PDB file of C-alpha atoms in Angstrom:
ATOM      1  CA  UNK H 172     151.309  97.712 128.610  1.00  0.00           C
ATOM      2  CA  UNK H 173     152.852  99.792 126.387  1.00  0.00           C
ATOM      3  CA  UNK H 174     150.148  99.082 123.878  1.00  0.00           C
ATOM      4  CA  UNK H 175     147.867 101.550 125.702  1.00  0.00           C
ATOM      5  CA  UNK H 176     150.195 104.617 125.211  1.00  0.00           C
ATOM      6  CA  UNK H 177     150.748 103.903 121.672  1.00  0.00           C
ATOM      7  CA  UNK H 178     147.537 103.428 120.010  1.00  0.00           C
ATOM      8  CA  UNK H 179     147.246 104.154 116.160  1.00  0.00           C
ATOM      9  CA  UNK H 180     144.382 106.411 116.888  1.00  0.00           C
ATOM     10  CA  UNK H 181     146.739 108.940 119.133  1.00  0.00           C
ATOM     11  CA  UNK H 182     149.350 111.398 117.573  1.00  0.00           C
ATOM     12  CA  UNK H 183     151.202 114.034 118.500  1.00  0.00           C
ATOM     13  CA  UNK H 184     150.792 117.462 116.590  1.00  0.00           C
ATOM     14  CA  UNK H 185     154.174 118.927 117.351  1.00  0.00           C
ATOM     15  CA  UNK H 186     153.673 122.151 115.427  1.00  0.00           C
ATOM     16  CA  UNK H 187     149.941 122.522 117.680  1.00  0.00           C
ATOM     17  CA  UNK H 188     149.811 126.391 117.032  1.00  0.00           C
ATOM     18  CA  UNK H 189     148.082 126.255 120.917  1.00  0.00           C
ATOM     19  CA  UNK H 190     151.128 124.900 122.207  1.00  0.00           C
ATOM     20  CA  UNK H 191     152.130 128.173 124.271  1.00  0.00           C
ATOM     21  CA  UNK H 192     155.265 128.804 126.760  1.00  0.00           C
ATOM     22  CA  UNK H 193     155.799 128.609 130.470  1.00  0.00           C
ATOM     23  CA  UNK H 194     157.974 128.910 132.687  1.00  0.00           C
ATOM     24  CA  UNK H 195     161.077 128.682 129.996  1.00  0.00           C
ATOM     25  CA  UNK H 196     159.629 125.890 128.269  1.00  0.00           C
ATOM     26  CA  UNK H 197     157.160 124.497 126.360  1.00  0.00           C
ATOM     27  CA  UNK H 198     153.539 121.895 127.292  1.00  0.00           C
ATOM     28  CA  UNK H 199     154.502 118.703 126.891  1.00  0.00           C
ATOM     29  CA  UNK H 200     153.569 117.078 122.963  1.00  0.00           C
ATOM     30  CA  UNK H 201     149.753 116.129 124.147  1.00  0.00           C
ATOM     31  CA  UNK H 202     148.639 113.446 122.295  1.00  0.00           C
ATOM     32  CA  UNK H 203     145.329 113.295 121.236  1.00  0.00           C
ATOM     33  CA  UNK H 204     142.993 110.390 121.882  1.00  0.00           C
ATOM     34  CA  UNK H 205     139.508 108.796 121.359  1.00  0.00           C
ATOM     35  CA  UNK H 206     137.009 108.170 123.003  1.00  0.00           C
ATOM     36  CA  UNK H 207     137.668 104.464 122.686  1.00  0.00           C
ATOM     37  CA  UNK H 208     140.460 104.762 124.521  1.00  0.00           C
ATOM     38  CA  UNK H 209     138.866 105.543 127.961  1.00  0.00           C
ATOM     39  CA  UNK H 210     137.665 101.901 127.927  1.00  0.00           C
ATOM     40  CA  UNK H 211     141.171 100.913 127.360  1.00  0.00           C
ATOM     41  CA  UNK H 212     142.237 103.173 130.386  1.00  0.00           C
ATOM     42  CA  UNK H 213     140.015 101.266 133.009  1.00  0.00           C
ATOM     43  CA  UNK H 214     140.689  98.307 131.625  1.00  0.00           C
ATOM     44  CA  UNK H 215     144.592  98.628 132.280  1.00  0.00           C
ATOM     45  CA  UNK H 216     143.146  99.891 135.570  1.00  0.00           C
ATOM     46  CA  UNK H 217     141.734  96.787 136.237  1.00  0.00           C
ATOM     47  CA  UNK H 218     144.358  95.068 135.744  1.00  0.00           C
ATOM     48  CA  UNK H 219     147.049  97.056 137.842  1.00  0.00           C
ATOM     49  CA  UNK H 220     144.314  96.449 141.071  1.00  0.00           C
ATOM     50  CA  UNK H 221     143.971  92.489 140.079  1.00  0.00           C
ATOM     51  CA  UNK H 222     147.506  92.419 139.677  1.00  0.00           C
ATOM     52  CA  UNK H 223     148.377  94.327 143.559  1.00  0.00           C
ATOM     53  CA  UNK H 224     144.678  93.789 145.212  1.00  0.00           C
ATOM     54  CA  UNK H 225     145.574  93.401 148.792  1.00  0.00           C
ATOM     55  CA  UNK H 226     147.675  96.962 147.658  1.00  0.00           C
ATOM     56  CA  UNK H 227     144.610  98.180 145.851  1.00  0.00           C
ATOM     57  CA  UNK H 228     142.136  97.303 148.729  1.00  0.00           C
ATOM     58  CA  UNK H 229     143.908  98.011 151.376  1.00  0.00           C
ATOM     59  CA  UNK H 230     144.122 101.525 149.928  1.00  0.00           C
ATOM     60  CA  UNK H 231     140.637 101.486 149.029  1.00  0.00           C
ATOM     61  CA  UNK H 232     139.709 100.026 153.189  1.00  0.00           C
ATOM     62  CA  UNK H 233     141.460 102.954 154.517  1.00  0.00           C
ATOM     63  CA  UNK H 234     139.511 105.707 152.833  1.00  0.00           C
ATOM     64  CA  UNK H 235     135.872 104.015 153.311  1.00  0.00           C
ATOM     65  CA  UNK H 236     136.759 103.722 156.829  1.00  0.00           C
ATOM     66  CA  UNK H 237     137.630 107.190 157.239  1.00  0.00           C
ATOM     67  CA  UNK H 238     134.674 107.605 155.594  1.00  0.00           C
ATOM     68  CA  UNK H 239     132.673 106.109 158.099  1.00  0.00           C
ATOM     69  CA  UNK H 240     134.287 107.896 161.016  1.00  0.00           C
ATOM     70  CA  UNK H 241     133.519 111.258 159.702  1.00  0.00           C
ATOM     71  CA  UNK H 242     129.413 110.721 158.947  1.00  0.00           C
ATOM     72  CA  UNK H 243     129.221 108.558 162.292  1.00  0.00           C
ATOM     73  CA  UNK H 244     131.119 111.265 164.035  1.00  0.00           C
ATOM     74  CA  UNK H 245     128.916 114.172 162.097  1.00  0.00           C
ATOM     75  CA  UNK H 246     125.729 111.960 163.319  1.00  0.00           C
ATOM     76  CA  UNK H 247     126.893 111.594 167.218  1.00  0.00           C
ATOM     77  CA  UNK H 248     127.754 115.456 167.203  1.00  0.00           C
ATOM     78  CA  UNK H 249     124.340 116.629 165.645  1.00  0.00           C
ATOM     79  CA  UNK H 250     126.065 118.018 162.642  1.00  0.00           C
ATOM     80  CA  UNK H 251     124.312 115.548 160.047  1.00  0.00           C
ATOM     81  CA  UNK H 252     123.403 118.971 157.820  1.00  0.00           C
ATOM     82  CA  UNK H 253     127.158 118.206 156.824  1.00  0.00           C
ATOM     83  CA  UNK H 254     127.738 115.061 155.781  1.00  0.00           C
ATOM     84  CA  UNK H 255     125.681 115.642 152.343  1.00  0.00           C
ATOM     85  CA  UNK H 256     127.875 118.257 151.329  1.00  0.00           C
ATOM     86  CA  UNK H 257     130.974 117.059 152.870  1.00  0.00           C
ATOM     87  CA  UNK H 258     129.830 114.168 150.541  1.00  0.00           C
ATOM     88  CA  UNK H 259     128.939 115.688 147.719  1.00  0.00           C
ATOM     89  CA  UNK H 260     132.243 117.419 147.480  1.00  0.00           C
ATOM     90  CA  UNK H 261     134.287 114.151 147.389  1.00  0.00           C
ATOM     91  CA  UNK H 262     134.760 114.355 144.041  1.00  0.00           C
ATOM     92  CA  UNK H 263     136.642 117.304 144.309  1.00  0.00           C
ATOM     93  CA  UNK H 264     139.677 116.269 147.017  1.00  0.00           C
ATOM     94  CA  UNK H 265     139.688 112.560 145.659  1.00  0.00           C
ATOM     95  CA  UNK H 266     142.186 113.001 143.019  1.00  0.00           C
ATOM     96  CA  UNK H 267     144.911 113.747 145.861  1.00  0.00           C
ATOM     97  CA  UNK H 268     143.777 111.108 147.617  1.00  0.00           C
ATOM     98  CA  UNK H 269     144.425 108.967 144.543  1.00  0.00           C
ATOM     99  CA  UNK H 270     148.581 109.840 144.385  1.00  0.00           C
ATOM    100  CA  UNK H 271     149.009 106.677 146.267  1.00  0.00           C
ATOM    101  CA  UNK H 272     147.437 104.147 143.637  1.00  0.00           C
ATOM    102  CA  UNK H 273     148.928 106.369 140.933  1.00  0.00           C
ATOM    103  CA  UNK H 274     152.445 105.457 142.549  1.00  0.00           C
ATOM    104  CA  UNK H 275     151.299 102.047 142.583  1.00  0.00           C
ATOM    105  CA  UNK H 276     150.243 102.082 138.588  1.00  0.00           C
ATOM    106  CA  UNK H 277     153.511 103.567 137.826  1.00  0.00           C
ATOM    107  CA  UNK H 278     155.703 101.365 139.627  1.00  0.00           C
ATOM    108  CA  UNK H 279     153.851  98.163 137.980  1.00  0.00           C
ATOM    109  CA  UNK H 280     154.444  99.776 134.827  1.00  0.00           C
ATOM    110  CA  UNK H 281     158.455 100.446 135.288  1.00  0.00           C
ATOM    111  CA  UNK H 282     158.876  96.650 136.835  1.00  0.00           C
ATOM    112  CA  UNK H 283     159.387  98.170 140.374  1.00  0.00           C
ATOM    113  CA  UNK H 284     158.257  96.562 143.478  1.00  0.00           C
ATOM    114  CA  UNK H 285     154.974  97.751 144.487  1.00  0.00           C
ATOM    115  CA  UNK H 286     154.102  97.504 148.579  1.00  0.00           C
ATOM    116  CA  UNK H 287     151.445  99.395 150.858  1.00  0.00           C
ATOM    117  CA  UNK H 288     154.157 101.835 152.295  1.00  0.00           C
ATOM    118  CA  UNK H 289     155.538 102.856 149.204  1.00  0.00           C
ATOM    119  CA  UNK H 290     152.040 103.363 148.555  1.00  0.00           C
ATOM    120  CA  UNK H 291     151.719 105.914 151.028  1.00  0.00           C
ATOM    121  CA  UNK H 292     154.849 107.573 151.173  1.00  0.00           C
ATOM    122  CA  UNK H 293     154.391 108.666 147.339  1.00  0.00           C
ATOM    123  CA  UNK H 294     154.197 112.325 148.385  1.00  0.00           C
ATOM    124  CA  UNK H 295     157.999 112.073 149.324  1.00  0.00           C
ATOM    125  CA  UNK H 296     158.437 112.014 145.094  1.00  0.00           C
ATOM    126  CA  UNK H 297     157.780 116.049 144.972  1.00  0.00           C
ATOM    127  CA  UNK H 298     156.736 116.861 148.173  1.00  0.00           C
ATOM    128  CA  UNK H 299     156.531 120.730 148.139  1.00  0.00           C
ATOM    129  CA  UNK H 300     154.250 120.388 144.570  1.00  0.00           C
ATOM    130  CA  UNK H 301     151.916 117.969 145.478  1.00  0.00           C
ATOM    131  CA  UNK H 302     151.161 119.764 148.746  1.00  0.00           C
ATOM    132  CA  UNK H 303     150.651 123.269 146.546  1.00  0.00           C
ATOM    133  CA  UNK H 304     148.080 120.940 144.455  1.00  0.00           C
ATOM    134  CA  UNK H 305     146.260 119.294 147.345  1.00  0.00           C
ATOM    135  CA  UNK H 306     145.910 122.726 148.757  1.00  0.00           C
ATOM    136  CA  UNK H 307     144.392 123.792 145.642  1.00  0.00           C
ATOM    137  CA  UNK H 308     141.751 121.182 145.541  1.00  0.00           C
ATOM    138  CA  UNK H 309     141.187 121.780 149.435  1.00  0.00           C
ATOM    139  CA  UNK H 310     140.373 125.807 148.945  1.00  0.00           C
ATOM    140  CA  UNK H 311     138.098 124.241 146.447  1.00  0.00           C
ATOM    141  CA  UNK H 312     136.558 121.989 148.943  1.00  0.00           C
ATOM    142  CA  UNK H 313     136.047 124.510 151.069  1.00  0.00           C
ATOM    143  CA  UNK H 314     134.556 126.975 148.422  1.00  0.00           C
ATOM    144  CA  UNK H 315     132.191 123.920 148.180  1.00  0.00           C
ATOM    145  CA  UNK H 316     131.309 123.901 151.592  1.00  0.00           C
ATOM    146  CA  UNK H 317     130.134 127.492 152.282  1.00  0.00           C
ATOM    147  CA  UNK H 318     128.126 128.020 149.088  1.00  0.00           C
ATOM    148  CA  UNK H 319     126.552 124.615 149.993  1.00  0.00           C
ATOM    149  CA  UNK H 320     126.105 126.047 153.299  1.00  0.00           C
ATOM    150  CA  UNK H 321     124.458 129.147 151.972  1.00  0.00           C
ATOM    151  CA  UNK H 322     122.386 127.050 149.380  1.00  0.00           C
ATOM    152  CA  UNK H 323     120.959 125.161 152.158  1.00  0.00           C
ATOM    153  CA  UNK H 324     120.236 128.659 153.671  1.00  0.00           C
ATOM    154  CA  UNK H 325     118.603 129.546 151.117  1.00  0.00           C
ATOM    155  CA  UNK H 326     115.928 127.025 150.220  1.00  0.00           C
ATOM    156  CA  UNK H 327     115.596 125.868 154.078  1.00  0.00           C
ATOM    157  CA  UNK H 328     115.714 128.731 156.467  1.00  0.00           C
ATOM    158  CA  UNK H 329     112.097 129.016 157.118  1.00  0.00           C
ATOM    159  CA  UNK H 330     111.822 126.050 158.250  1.00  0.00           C
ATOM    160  CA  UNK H 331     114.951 123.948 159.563  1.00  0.00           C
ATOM    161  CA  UNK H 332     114.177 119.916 159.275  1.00  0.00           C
ATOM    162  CA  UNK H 333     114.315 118.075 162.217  1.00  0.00           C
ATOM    163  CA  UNK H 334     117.733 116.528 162.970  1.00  0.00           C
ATOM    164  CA  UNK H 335     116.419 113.335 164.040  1.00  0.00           C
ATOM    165  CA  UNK H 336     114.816 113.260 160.839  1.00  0.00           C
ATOM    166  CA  UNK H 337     116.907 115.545 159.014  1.00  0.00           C
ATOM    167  CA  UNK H 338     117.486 113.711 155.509  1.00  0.00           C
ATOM    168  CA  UNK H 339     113.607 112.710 154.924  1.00  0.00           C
ATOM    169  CA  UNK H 340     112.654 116.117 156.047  1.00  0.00           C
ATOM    170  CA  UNK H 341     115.074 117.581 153.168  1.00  0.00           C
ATOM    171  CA  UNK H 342     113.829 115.340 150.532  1.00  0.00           C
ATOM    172  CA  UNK H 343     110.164 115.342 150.812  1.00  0.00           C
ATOM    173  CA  UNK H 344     109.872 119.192 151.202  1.00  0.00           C
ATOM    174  CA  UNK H 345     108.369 120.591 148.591  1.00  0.00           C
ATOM    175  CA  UNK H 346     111.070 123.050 147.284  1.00  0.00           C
ATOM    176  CA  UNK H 347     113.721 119.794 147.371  1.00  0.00           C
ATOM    177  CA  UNK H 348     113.619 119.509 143.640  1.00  0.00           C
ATOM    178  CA  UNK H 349     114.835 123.116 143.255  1.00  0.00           C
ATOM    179  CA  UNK H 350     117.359 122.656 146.067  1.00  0.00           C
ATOM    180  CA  UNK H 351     118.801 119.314 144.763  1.00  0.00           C
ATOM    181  CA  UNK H 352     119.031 120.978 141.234  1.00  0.00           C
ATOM    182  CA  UNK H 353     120.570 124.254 142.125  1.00  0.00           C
ATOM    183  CA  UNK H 354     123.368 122.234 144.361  1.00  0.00           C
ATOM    184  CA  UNK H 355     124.341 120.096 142.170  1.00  0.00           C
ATOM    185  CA  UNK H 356     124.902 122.225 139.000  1.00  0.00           C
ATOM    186  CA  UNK H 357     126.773 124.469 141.614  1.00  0.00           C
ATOM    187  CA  UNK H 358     128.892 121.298 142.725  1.00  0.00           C
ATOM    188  CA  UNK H 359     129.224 120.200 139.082  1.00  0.00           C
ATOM    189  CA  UNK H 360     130.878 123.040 137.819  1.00  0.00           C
ATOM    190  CA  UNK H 361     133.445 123.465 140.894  1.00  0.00           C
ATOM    191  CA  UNK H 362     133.886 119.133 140.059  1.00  0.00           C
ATOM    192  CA  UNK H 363     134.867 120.574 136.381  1.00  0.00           C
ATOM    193  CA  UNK H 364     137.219 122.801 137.648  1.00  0.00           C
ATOM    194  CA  UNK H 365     138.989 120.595 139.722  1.00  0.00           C
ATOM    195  CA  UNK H 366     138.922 117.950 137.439  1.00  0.00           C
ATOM    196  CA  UNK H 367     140.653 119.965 134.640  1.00  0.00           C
ATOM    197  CA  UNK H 368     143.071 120.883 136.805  1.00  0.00           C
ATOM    198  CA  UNK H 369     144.355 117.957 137.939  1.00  0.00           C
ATOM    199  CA  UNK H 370     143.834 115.024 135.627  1.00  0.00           C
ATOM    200  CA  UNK H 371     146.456 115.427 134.459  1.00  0.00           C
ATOM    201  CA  UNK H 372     148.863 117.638 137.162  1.00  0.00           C
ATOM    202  CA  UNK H 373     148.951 115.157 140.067  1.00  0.00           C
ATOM    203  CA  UNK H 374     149.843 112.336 137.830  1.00  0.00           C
ATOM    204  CA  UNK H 375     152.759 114.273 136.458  1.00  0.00           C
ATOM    205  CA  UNK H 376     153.496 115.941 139.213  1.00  0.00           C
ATOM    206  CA  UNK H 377     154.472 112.425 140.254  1.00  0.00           C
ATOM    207  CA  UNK H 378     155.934 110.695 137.398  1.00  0.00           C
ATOM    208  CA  UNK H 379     157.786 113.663 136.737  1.00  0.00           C
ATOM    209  CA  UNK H 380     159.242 114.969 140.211  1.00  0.00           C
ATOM    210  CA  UNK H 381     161.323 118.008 138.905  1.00  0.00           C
ATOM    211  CA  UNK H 382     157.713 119.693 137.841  1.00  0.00           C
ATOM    212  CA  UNK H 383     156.088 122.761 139.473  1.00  0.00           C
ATOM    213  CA  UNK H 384     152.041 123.002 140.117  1.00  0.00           C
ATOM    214  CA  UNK H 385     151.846 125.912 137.981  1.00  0.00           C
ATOM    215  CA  UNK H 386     153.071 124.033 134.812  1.00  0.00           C
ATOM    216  CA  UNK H 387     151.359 121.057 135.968  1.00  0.00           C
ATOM    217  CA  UNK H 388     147.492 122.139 136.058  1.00  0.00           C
ATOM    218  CA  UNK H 389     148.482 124.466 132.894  1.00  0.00           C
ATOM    219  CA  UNK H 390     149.540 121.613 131.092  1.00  0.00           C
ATOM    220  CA  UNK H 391     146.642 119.864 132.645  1.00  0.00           C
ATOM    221  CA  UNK H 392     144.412 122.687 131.167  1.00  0.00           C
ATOM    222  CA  UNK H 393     145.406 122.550 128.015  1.00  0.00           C
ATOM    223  CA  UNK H 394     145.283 118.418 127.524  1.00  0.00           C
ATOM    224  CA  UNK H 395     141.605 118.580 128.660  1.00  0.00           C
ATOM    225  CA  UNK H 396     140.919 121.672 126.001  1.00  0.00           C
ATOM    226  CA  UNK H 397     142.588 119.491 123.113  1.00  0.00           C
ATOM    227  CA  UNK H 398     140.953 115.844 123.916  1.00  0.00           C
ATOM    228  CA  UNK H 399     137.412 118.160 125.102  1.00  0.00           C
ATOM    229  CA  UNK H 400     135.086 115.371 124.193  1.00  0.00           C
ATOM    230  CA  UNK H 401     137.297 112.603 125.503  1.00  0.00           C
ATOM    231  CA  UNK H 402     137.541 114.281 128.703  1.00  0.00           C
ATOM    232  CA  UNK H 403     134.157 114.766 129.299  1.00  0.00           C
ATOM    233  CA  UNK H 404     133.007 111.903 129.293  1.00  0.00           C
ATOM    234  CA  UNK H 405     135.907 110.742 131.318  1.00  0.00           C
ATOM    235  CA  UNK H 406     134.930 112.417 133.709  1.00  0.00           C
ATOM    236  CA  UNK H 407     131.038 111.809 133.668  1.00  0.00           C
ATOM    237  CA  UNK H 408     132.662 107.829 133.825  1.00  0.00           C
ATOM    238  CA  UNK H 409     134.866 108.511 136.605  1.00  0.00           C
ATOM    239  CA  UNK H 410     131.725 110.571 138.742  1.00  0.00           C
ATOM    240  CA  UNK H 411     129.706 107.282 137.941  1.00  0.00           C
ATOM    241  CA  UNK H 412     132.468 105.052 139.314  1.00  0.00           C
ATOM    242  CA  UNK H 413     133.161 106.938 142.602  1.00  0.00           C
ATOM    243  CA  UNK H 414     129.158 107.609 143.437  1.00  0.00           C
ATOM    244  CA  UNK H 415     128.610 103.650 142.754  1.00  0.00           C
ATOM    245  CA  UNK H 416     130.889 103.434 145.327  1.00  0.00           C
ATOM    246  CA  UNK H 417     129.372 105.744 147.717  1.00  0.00           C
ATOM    247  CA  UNK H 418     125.979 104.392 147.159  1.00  0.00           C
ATOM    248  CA  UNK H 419     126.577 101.454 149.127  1.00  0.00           C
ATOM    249  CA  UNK H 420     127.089 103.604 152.077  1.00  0.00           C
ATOM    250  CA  UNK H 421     130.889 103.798 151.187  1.00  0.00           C
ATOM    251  CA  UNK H 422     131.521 100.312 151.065  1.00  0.00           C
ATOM    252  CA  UNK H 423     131.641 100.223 147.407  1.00  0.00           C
ATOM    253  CA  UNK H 424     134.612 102.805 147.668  1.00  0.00           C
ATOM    254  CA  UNK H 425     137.258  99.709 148.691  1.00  0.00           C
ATOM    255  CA  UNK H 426     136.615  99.061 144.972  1.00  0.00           C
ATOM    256  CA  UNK H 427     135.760 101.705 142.977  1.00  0.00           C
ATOM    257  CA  UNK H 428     138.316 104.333 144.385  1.00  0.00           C
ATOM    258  CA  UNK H 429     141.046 102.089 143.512  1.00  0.00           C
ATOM    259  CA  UNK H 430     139.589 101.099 140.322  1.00  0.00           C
ATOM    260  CA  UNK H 431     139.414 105.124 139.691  1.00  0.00           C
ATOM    261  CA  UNK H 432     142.736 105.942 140.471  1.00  0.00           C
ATOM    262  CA  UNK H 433     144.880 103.618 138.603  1.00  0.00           C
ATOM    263  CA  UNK H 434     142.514 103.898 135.719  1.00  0.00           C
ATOM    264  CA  UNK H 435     143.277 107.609 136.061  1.00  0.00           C
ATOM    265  CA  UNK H 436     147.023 106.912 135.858  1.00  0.00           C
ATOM    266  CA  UNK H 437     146.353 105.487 132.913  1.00  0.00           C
ATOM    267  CA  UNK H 438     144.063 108.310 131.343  1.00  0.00           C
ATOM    268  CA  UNK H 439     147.683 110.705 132.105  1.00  0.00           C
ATOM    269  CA  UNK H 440     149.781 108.286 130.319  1.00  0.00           C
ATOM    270  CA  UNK H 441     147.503 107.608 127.459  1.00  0.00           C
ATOM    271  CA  UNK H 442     147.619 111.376 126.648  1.00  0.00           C
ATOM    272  CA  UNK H 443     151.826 111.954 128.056  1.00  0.00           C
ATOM    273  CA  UNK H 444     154.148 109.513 127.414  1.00  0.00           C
ATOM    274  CA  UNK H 445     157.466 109.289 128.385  1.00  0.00           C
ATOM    275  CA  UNK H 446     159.012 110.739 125.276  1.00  0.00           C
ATOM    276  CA  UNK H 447     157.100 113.838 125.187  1.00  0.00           C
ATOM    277  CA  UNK H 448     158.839 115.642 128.426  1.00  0.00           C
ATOM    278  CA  UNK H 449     159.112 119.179 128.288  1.00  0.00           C
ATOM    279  CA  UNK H 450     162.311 120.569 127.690  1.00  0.00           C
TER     280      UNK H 450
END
């Protein structure tokens, strides 16, 4: 596995001139990679859910059920105006949701035993840091929410849909191009900004326990701003894995979140390896 992290195309540029300071010490050495490489990422990803599946699924199970208990729930209440954006902003809490199969990537990777309740109790690594992160992503959730909210204002005040027919009423109105278009270019760039943030943070916020949030989503910054091209469409792949999964009315997501989160495990250590810890 080690093969991954030390591809010839990847080298580390230790006198980067954008290599800045913070808190006392410097980014980590960021390696920078190809886009070939993303290919290699969810292959190893793959191979960590083949190699742990009833982990993998299991984890995967969990989340689509939950899933399922929020848009039935939404449905029963006559709140169905919120499960499209409460879906639509998946994308932007899923990383934390991930920290579980990234525990279970890195324990496969150091030979250590890898079991549904270690699984779950990752958080326990850096507790205090990984809540400051997932509280991060959640303000951004919720930033999602209200200006959804108010875009949906916007384009369909005048004339509410009909909750019994709520999503047909939303898609066949005439201004639903406009209103798809403007939410999700609005929902795309908070999606960027969450996923430059935490690519690579949560990962090393995990492998590396004795790491604050702040230097995490800097360093997480700055990887994404060196590999820009990579990342992209890294991310693109990753949006295309996770909606695959919601297509199927969530049921896809027993797969495809796994597949997305150890992949994504992968995608930190491909760029930070072990020997480039800050100091």
């Amino acid at each position: 596995m080690s093969a991954i992290y030390s591809h010839p195309s990847l080298h580390r540029d230790r006198s980067d001139p954008h290599r800045v300071w913070l808190e006392g010490r410097p980014y980590p050495n960021i390696r920078s990679v190809t886009v070939d490489q993303s290919s290699l990422w969810l292959a190893a990803g793959w191979r960590d859910l083949v190699a742990h599946p009833g982990v993998s699924l299991a984890y995967g199970a969990a989340f689509t059920g939950l899933a399922y208990l929020i848009v039935v729930g939404l449905s029963q209440l006559g709140m169905a105006s919120l499960i499209l954006p409460l879906v639509g902003g998946f994308l932007l809490v899923a990383p934390v949701l991930a920290v579980g199969l990234y525990e279970a990537s890195r324990r496969r990777e150091t030979g250590e035993p890898v079991r549904l309740g270690m699984c779950w109790a990752a958080f326990r690594r850096n507790p205090v840091q990984l809540a400051s992160m997932g509280l991060v992503l959640m303000i951004l959730y919720m930033i999602w929410l209200m200006l959804a909210l108010l875009i949906f204002a916007m384009f369909y005040n005048a004339a509410p849909p009909n909750m019994a027919t709520f999503f047909v009423d939303i898609l066949m109105a005439p201004q639903a191009p406009l209103f798809l278009l403007v939410g999700t270019l609005v929902g795309g760039a908070l999606a960027a900004v969450a996923f430059t943030i935490s690519v690579v943070a949560l990962p090393m916020l995990l492998h590396r326990p004795d790491t604050s949030a702040v230097f995490a989503m800097a360093a997480s910054v700055e990887a994404v701003r060196k590999n820009a091209r990579v990342m992209i469409g890294w991310a693109a792949m990753i949006a295309v894995i996770t909606f695959a999964g919601m297509a199927t009315f969530f049921i896809g997501l027993i797969v495809m979140l796994p597949l997305a989160g150890h992949a994504s495990w992968h995608a930190y250590r491909g760029m930070i390896g072990d020997d480039d810890a800050a100091t």
